[in-house]
Coordinates of C-alpha atoms in Angstrom, one line a residue:
G1 CA 128.9 143.1 112.3
D2 CA 131.2 144.4 109.5
A3 CA 133.9 145.4 112.0
L4 CA 134.2 141.8 113.1
L5 CA 134.4 140.5 109.6
V6 CA 137.1 143.1 108.7
A7 CA 139.1 142.0 111.8
V8 CA 138.7 138.4 110.9
A9 CA 140.1 139.0 107.4
R10 CA 143.1 140.9 108.8
N11 CA 143.9 138.2 111.3
L12 CA 143.7 135.5 108.7
E13 CA 146.1 137.4 106.5
R14 CA 148.6 137.6 109.4
Q15 CA 148.3 134.0 110.5
L16 CA 148.3 132.1 107.2
R17 CA 151.1 131.5 104.7
V18 CA 152.0 133.9 102.0
T19 CA 151.1 131.2 99.5
D20 CA 147.6 130.9 100.9
T21 CA 144.7 132.8 99.3
I22 CA 141.9 134.3 101.4
A23 CA 138.6 135.5 99.9
R24 CA 135.3 136.6 101.4
I25 CA 132.6 134.7 99.4
G26 CA 129.5 136.2 100.9
G27 CA 127.9 137.1 104.1
D28 CA 130.0 135.8 107.0
E29 CA 131.7 133.1 104.8
F30 CA 135.4 133.0 103.9
A31 CA 137.3 130.7 101.6
V32 CA 141.0 129.8 102.1
V33 CA 142.9 128.1 99.2
A34 CA 146.0 126.4 100.7
P35 CA 148.3 124.8 98.1
N36 CA 151.0 122.2 98.6
L37 CA 149.8 120.8 101.9
R38 CA 151.6 117.6 102.9
S39 CA 148.7 115.9 104.7
A40 CA 145.2 116.2 106.2
S41 CA 146.8 117.2 109.5
S42 CA 148.3 120.2 107.7
A43 CA 144.8 121.2 106.6
M44 CA 143.6 120.8 110.2
E45 CA 146.4 123.1 111.4
I46 CA 145.1 125.8 109.0
A47 CA 141.5 125.2 110.3
E48 CA 142.8 125.8 113.8
K49 CA 144.5 129.0 112.7
V50 CA 141.2 130.1 111.2
S51 CA 139.3 129.4 114.4
A52 CA 142.0 131.3 116.4
S53 CA 141.7 134.3 114.0
V54 CA 137.9 134.5 114.6
S55 CA 138.3 134.3 118.4
S56 CA 141.0 137.0 118.4
A57 CA 138.9 139.2 116.0
D58 CA 135.9 138.9 118.3
G59 CA 137.8 140.6 121.1
S60 CA 139.6 143.2 119.0
A61 CA 136.3 144.2 117.3
G62 CA 134.9 144.9 120.8
S63 CA 132.0 142.4 120.5
N64 CA 133.1 139.6 122.9
L65 CA 130.1 137.5 121.9
G66 CA 131.8 134.2 122.0
T67 CA 131.8 134.0 118.2
T68 CA 132.6 130.6 116.8
V69 CA 133.6 129.4 113.4
S70 CA 132.4 126.3 111.4
V71 CA 135.0 124.9 109.0
G72 CA 134.6 122.6 106.0
I73 CA 137.6 121.1 104.1
S74 CA 137.9 119.6 100.7
V75 CA 141.2 118.2 99.3
F76 CA 142.6 118.2 95.8
P77 CA 142.7 115.9 94.0
M78 CA 141.2 113.3 96.3
D79 CA 137.8 115.0 96.5
D80 CA 137.8 116.4 92.9
S81 CA 140.0 118.2 90.4
D82 CA 137.5 120.9 89.5
A83 CA 137.8 124.1 91.5
D84 CA 134.1 124.8 91.6
V85 CA 133.3 121.3 92.7
L86 CA 136.0 121.6 95.4
V87 CA 134.4 124.8 96.7
S88 CA 131.0 123.1 96.7
H89 CA 132.4 120.1 98.6
A90 CA 134.0 122.3 101.2
D91 CA 130.7 124.1 101.6
M92 CA 128.9 120.8 102.2
A93 CA 131.5 119.9 104.9
M94 CA 131.1 123.4 106.5
Y95 CA 127.3 122.9 106.8
K96 CA 127.9 119.6 108.4
S97 CA 130.1 121.4 110.9
K98 CA 127.4 124.0 111.5
A99 CA 124.8 121.2 112.2
S100 CA 127.0 119.2 114.5
R101 CA 128.4 121.6 117.1
K102 CA 129.9 125.1 117.6
G103 CA 133.5 125.3 116.4
A104 CA 133.5 122.0 114.5
V105 CA 135.7 121.1 111.6
N106 CA 134.7 118.5 109.0
F107 CA 136.4 117.0 105.9
F108 CA 134.2 116.3 102.9
D109 CA 133.1 112.8 102.3
A110 CA 130.9 111.2 99.6
A111 CA 127.9 110.8 101.9
M112 CA 127.6 114.5 102.2
D113 CA 126.7 114.7 98.5
A114 CA 123.6 112.6 99.2
D115 CA 122.8 114.8 102.2
V116 CA 123.0 117.9 100.1
K117 CA 120.8 116.5 97.4
L118 CA 118.2 115.7 100.1
R119 CA 118.5 119.2 101.6
H120 CA 117.9 120.7 98.1
A121 CA 114.9 118.5 97.6
L122 CA 113.5 119.5 101.0
K123 CA 114.2 123.2 100.3
R124 CA 112.2 123.0 97.1
R125 CA 109.3 121.3 98.8
M126 CA 109.2 123.4 101.9
P127 CA 107.2 126.5 100.7
D128 CA 104.5 124.4 99.1
D129 CA 104.2 122.1 102.1
I130 CA 104.0 125.1 104.5
A131 CA 101.1 126.5 102.4
A132 CA 99.4 123.1 102.2
G133 CA 99.5 122.6 105.9
R134 CA 101.8 119.6 105.8
F135 CA 103.7 120.8 108.9
F136 CA 102.1 119.9 112.2
L137 CA 102.4 120.8 115.8
H138 CA 103.0 118.2 118.5
F139 CA 102.7 119.1 122.1
Q140 CA 104.9 118.2 125.0
P141 CA 103.2 118.8 128.4
I142 CA 104.9 121.0 131.0
V143 CA 103.8 120.0 134.5
D144 CA 103.8 121.7 137.9
A145 CA 106.8 120.2 139.8
A146 CA 104.8 119.6 143.0
T147 CA 101.5 118.4 141.6
H148 CA 102.4 117.1 138.1
E149 CA 99.3 118.8 136.7
V150 CA 99.6 120.1 133.1
V151 CA 100.1 123.8 133.3
A152 CA 101.5 124.5 129.8
A153 CA 102.9 122.9 126.7
E154 CA 105.7 123.3 124.2
G155 CA 104.5 123.2 120.6
L156 CA 107.1 121.4 118.4
A157 CA 107.1 121.5 114.6
R158 CA 106.8 118.2 112.8
W159 CA 107.1 117.5 109.0
F160 CA 106.4 114.2 107.3
D161 CA 108.0 112.9 104.1
E162 CA 106.1 111.2 101.2
Q163 CA 106.3 107.8 103.1
G164 CA 104.8 109.3 106.3
K165 CA 108.1 109.3 108.2
I166 CA 109.0 112.3 110.4
I167 CA 111.7 114.6 109.0
S168 CA 113.8 115.6 112.0
P169 CA 113.6 119.3 113.0
T170 CA 117.4 119.2 113.2
V171 CA 117.3 118.8 109.4
F172 CA 114.5 121.0 108.4
I173 CA 114.9 124.0 110.7
P174 CA 118.3 124.9 109.4
I175 CA 116.9 124.5 105.8
A176 CA 114.0 126.8 106.7
E177 CA 116.5 129.4 108.1
E178 CA 118.8 129.2 105.1
S179 CA 116.0 129.5 102.5
A180 CA 114.1 132.3 104.2
S181 CA 111.1 130.0 104.8
I182 CA 111.4 130.2 108.6
S183 CA 109.1 133.2 108.9
L184 CA 106.5 131.5 106.8
L185 CA 106.7 128.4 108.9
G186 CA 106.6 130.3 112.1
A187 CA 103.5 132.3 111.0
R188 CA 101.8 129.1 110.0
L189 CA 102.6 127.3 113.3
L190 CA 101.4 130.3 115.3
E191 CA 98.0 130.2 113.4
D192 CA 97.7 126.5 114.1
A193 CA 98.5 127.0 117.8
C194 CA 95.8 129.6 118.0
G195 CA 93.4 127.3 116.2
Y196 CA 94.0 124.5 118.6
L197 CA 93.5 126.9 121.6
N198 CA 90.2 127.9 120.2
E199 CA 89.2 124.3 119.6
W200 CA 90.1 123.2 123.1
R201 CA 88.3 126.2 124.6
D202 CA 85.2 125.5 122.6
G203 CA 85.4 121.9 123.8
G204 CA 85.3 123.0 127.4
L205 CA 88.9 122.2 128.2
A206 CA 91.0 124.3 130.5
A207 CA 93.3 126.7 128.6
V208 CA 97.0 126.4 129.1
P209 CA 99.7 128.5 127.4
I210 CA 101.5 127.1 124.4
S211 CA 105.2 127.9 123.9
L212 CA 106.6 128.2 120.4
N213 CA 110.2 128.2 119.4
I214 CA 111.4 131.3 117.6
S215 CA 114.3 131.6 115.3
P216 CA 117.0 134.3 115.5
I217 CA 115.9 135.3 112.0
Q218 CA 112.4 136.0 113.2
C219 CA 113.6 137.9 116.3
R220 CA 115.7 140.3 114.3
D221 CA 112.9 141.2 111.9
P222 CA 111.6 144.6 113.0
G223 CA 108.0 143.6 112.2
F224 CA 108.0 140.3 113.9
G225 CA 106.5 141.4 117.2
V226 CA 103.6 143.3 115.6
R227 CA 102.7 140.4 113.3
L228 CA 102.7 137.9 116.2
V229 CA 100.5 140.0 118.4
T230 CA 98.1 140.8 115.5
T231 CA 97.8 137.1 114.6
I232 CA 96.9 136.2 118.2
Q233 CA 94.4 139.0 118.5
D234 CA 92.8 138.2 115.1
A235 CA 92.3 134.6 116.4
G236 CA 90.4 135.9 119.4
I237 CA 93.0 134.3 121.8
P238 CA 94.2 136.0 125.0
T239 CA 97.8 137.0 124.3
G240 CA 98.8 135.4 127.6
L241 CA 98.1 132.0 126.1
I242 CA 101.1 132.2 123.8
N243 CA 104.7 132.1 125.0
I244 CA 107.8 132.3 122.9
E245 CA 111.1 130.4 123.4
I246 CA 114.4 131.8 122.3
T247 CA 117.9 130.7 122.9
E248 CA 120.7 132.7 124.5
S249 CA 122.5 133.0 121.1
T250 CA 119.3 134.5 119.7
I251 CA 119.5 137.4 122.1
I252 CA 122.9 138.5 121.2
K253 CA 122.3 138.5 117.4
N254 CA 121.1 142.0 116.5
L255 CA 120.3 142.8 120.2
E256 CA 118.7 146.2 119.6
V257 CA 115.9 144.9 117.3
T258 CA 115.5 141.7 119.3
Q259 CA 115.0 143.7 122.5
K260 CA 112.4 145.9 120.9
N261 CA 110.4 142.9 119.7
L262 CA 110.7 141.3 123.1
E263 CA 109.6 144.4 124.9
L264 CA 106.6 144.7 122.6
L265 CA 105.5 141.1 123.2
K266 CA 106.0 141.5 126.9
S267 CA 103.7 144.6 127.0
F268 CA 100.9 142.4 125.6
G269 CA 101.4 139.7 128.2
I270 CA 103.2 137.2 125.9
G271 CA 105.6 135.1 128.0
I272 CA 109.3 135.1 127.0
H273 CA 111.3 132.0 127.8
I274 CA 115.1 131.4 127.5
D275 CA 115.5 127.9 126.1
D276 CA 118.5 125.6 126.8
F277 CA 119.7 128.0 129.5
G278 CA 123.3 127.6 130.5
T279 CA 124.5 126.5 127.0
G280 CA 125.0 130.0 125.5
Y281 CA 126.9 133.2 126.1
S282 CA 124.4 135.5 127.7
S283 CA 125.8 137.7 130.5
L284 CA 124.0 138.2 133.7
S285 CA 123.6 141.9 133.0
L286 CA 121.9 141.1 129.7
L287 CA 119.5 138.7 131.4
K288 CA 118.7 141.4 134.0
D289 CA 117.9 144.0 131.3
L290 CA 115.7 141.9 129.1
P291 CA 111.9 141.4 129.6
L292 CA 112.2 137.6 130.4
D293 CA 109.8 135.4 132.3
V294 CA 111.2 131.9 132.4
L295 CA 114.6 130.2 132.3
K296 CA 114.4 126.7 130.9
I297 CA 117.3 124.6 132.4
D298 CA 119.0 122.7 129.7
R299 CA 118.8 118.9 129.7
S300 CA 122.5 118.6 129.9
F301 CA 122.4 119.7 133.5
V302 CA 119.3 117.5 134.3
D303 CA 120.9 114.4 132.8
D304 CA 123.6 114.2 135.5
L305 CA 121.3 114.6 138.5
G306 CA 121.6 111.6 140.8
R307 CA 124.6 110.3 138.9
K308 CA 127.3 112.9 139.2
A309 CA 128.4 114.7 142.3
G310 CA 127.8 118.4 142.2
A311 CA 125.2 118.2 139.5
D312 CA 122.4 119.4 141.8
S313 CA 124.6 122.4 142.9
I314 CA 124.6 123.7 139.3
V315 CA 120.8 123.5 139.0
Q316 CA 120.5 125.0 142.5
A317 CA 122.6 128.0 141.3
V318 CA 120.4 128.5 138.3
V319 CA 117.2 128.4 140.4
E320 CA 118.6 130.9 142.9
L321 CA 119.6 133.2 140.0
A322 CA 116.1 132.9 138.5
R323 CA 114.5 133.7 141.9
K324 CA 116.7 136.8 142.3
L325 CA 115.7 138.0 138.8
K326 CA 112.1 137.1 139.5
F327 CA 112.0 134.5 136.7
R328 CA 110.3 131.1 136.9
T329 CA 112.1 127.9 136.0
I330 CA 111.3 124.9 133.9
A331 CA 113.7 121.8 133.7
E332 CA 113.9 120.1 130.3
G333 CA 114.7 116.5 129.6
V334 CA 113.3 115.0 132.8
E335 CA 113.3 111.2 132.2
R336 CA 113.7 109.6 135.6
A337 CA 111.7 109.7 138.8
E338 CA 114.9 110.5 140.7
Q339 CA 115.5 113.6 138.5
A340 CA 111.9 114.8 139.1
S341 CA 112.3 114.4 142.8
I342 CA 115.6 116.2 143.0
L343 CA 114.4 119.1 140.8
T344 CA 111.3 119.5 142.9
E345 CA 113.3 119.5 146.1
I346 CA 115.7 122.1 144.7
G347 CA 112.7 124.3 143.9
V348 CA 112.3 124.2 140.1
D349 CA 108.8 125.4 139.3
C350 CA 107.9 123.1 136.3
L351 CA 109.1 119.9 134.7
Q352 CA 109.1 118.7 131.1
G353 CA 110.3 115.5 129.6
F354 CA 109.7 111.8 128.7
R355 CA 109.1 111.1 132.4
F356 CA 105.7 112.7 131.9
S357 CA 105.1 112.5 128.1
R358 CA 106.7 112.5 124.7
P359 CA 105.5 115.2 122.3
V360 CA 102.1 114.0 121.1
G361 CA 99.5 115.1 118.6
A362 CA 96.7 117.5 119.3
T363 CA 94.1 114.9 120.1
L364 CA 96.2 113.0 122.6
F365 CA 97.3 116.3 124.2
A366 CA 93.6 117.3 124.5
G367 CA 93.1 114.1 126.5
S368 CA 95.8 115.3 128.9
L369 CA 94.1 118.6 129.3
A370 CA 90.8 116.8 130.0
R371 CA 92.4 114.8 132.8
G372 CA 94.7 117.6 134.0
R373 CA 97.6 115.1 133.8
P374 CA 99.7 113.7 130.9
D375 CA 99.4 110.1 129.8
R376 CA 103.1 109.4 130.3
V377 CA 103.4 108.3 126.7
A378 CA 106.8 106.7 126.5

């Protein structure tokens, strides 16, 4: 919170040169103006000091949340001679860092300008396209590890451009979060999921739960849980047929509000899954205290199965942890028969990945429900 930001500012003042200027430019963003640098490596050294300042401030503020910093750099006069343009270019580079990985540093390049123009165009289109139903759900089956029967599905958002090409979720989800459209999008996708569940039920198909990914922004909205439950009930759907997927980082952002929302959802029988488990910062005590149902083992652990010594031991440890906490487990990113076999032997409850099916449209997924097994669309 504010205590962390104050600690960051103080640490920056101590670590940077007296000729450097530091300013908070909004929210959790800071700008550093560093004159008379000799080379790009000098700028990188400052970026490293900024990262160190944030890590140090995290501990001194008492949060210890594994806070990371994304840095963007623009250089005068190579990138431009206008101060406002230089700030804009550094901002573009920062957003590339945010999109790539935690703690990344990027220098501005001309290609970023085209990316930003595309992002602005998508941001303008997004509210109208949400209202017009131009976002769709595709479904990736989740199968029982022992029988390979379809027992659930993850609903994944898809958006198509004017030429009918899919716009990657890695592009449009951050835009939705930045532009405050994420709540509108989440509400629309939930309504669509309920509609499909009704359609499949009316067609005589077995009902399986649908999991929807939830943004940290949604989770920290005090009214999120009530709205989600109301939407499901208004659709006439048993609340147990909707699960939500959140990441470990989602949990630690505004924990108090998030926990209240999760407890409300749990009280109505809505399943709560931790997505990409093992890649975040959640502590074991936090997992124990939250109303969770499922740990989804991240694909990075699944990838190494059968290829790297010790990979199965990591997955085994996660499964044993889940059992002790009375959680079920789903392994993501299962692509090879060998992986599926190892995961089943270890005791993972369910499997998800291209070994069984890519995400498919509602019609194809309905076919999987009718057969009880996915088509193995590859």
